[in-house]
Structure formats: C-alpha cells, structure tokens
CSV table of C-alpha atoms in Angstrom, one decimal:
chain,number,residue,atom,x,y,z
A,1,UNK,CA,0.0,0.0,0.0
A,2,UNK,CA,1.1,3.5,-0.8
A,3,UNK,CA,2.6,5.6,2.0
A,4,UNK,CA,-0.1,8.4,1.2
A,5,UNK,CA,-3.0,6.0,1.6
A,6,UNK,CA,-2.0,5.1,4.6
A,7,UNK,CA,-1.4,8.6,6.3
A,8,UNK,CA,-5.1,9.4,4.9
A,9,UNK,CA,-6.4,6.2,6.2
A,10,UNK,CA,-4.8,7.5,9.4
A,11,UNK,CA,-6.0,11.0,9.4
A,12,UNK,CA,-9.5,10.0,9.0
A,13,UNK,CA,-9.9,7.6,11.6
A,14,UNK,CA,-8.5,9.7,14.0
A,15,UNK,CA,-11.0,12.0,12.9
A,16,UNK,CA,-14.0,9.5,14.5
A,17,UNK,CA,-13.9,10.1,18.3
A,18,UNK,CA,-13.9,14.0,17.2
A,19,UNK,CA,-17.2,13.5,15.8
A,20,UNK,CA,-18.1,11.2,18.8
A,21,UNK,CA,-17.0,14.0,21.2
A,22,UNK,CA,-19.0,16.4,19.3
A,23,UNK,CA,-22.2,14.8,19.2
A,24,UNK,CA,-21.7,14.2,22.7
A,25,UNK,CA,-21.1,17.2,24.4
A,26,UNK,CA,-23.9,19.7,25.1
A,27,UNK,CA,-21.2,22.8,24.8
A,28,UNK,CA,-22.0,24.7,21.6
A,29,UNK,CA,-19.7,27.3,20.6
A,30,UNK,CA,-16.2,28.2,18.5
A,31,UNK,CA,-14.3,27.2,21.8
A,32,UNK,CA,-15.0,23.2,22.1
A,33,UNK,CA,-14.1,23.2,17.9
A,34,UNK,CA,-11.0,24.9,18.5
A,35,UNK,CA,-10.1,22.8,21.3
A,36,UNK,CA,-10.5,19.7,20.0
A,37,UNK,CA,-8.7,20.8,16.3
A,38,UNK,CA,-5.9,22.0,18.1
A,39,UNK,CA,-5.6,18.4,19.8
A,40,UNK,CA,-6.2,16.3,16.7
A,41,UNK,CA,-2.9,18.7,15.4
A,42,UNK,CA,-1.2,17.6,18.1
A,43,UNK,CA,-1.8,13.8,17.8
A,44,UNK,CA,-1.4,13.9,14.0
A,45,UNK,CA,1.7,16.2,13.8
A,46,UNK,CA,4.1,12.8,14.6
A,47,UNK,CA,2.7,11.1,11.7
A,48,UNK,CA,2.7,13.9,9.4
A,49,UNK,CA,6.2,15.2,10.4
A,50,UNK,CA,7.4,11.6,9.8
A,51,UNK,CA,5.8,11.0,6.5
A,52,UNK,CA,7.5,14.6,5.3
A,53,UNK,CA,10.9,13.7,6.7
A,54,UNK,CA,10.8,10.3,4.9
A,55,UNK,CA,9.4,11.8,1.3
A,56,UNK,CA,12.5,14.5,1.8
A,57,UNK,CA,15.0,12.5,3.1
A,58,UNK,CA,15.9,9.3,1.6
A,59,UNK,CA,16.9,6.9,4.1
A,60,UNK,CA,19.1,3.5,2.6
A,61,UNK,CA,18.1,1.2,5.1
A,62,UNK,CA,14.7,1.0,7.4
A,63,UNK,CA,12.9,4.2,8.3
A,64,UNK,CA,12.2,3.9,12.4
A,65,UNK,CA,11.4,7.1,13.0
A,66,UNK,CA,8.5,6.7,10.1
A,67,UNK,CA,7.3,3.4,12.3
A,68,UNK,CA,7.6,5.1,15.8
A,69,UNK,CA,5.6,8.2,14.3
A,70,UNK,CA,3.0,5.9,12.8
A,71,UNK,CA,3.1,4.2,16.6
A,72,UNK,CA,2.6,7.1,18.2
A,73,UNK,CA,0.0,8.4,16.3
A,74,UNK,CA,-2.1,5.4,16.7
A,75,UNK,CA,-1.3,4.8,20.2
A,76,UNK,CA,-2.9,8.6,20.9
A,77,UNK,CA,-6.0,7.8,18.4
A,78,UNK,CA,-6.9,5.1,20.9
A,79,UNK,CA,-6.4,7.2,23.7
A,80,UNK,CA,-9.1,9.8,22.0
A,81,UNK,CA,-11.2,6.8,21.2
A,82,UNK,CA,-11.3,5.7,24.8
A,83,UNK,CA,-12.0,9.4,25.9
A,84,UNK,CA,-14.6,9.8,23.3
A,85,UNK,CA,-16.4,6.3,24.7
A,86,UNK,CA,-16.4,7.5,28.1
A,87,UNK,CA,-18.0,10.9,27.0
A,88,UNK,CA,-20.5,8.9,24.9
A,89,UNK,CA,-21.3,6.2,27.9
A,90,UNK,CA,-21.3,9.4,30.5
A,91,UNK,CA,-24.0,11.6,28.0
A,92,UNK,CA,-25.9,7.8,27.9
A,93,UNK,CA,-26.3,7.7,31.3
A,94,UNK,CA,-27.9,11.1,31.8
C-alpha cells in the first residue's frame, strides 16, 4: 500500500472520536471546535512530520522514525477513542 493511503487512512480515523465527542457534548460554541482541532494537530503532527521527513530525506536502510511516528500516532487515536467512549457512555447515562 502506498505511503499516502496510509497517512489518509490514518487522518480520518483519528477524525472519529472528534465527531463522537461532538455529538456528545452539550457545549456549543467556537471554543469546544477549536479545542479539539488543536488536539487532533497535536496527535497527527508525529505522523505527518514523519511522512514529510521520509518523502525528503531518503533513508538507505529501514525508516524507524516513520514506524515510531506511525506508533505514536495510533497509540494517541486510541487514547481519544477511549475518551470519546467514556464521554459517549457518561452523555448515555444522563
């Protein structure tokens, strides 16, 4: 599989507990949006500053810093996932 498909792959499933979180929260405003684009940045930046550093810079053997990016980024989408359940099962239970 391409590298590309699999960074947008990645991108939009980390976009899911966003939406979860949204749907779930009973703030409406510019505020909650900015706060949770700022931390989908943050959680994607690794993955997208690896993907950039390995198109630029051509490495002759194995890329770790491409996996450990990828690793990272997933490991914080199922953080956000959890959160994003525990929002959804807290809004449930009202």
């Amino acid at each position: 599989m391409n590298l590309n498909t699999i960074l947008l792959i990645t991108l939009m499933i980390l976009v899911i507990p966003f939406i979860i979180y949204f749907k779930n929260t009973d703030k409406k405003g510019k505020m909650p949006f900015i706060f949770a684009c700022f931390i989908y940045l943050i959680i994607a930046s690794p993955v997208i500053y690896g993907v950039i550093n390995h198109k630029i810079v051509q490495y002759e053997d194995a890329d770790i810093g491409l996996g450990l990016s990828f690793f990272t980024t997933w490991f914080l989408t199922i953080c956000a996932f959890l959160i994003s359940i525990y929002f959804l099962i807290k809004e449930r239970s009202k």
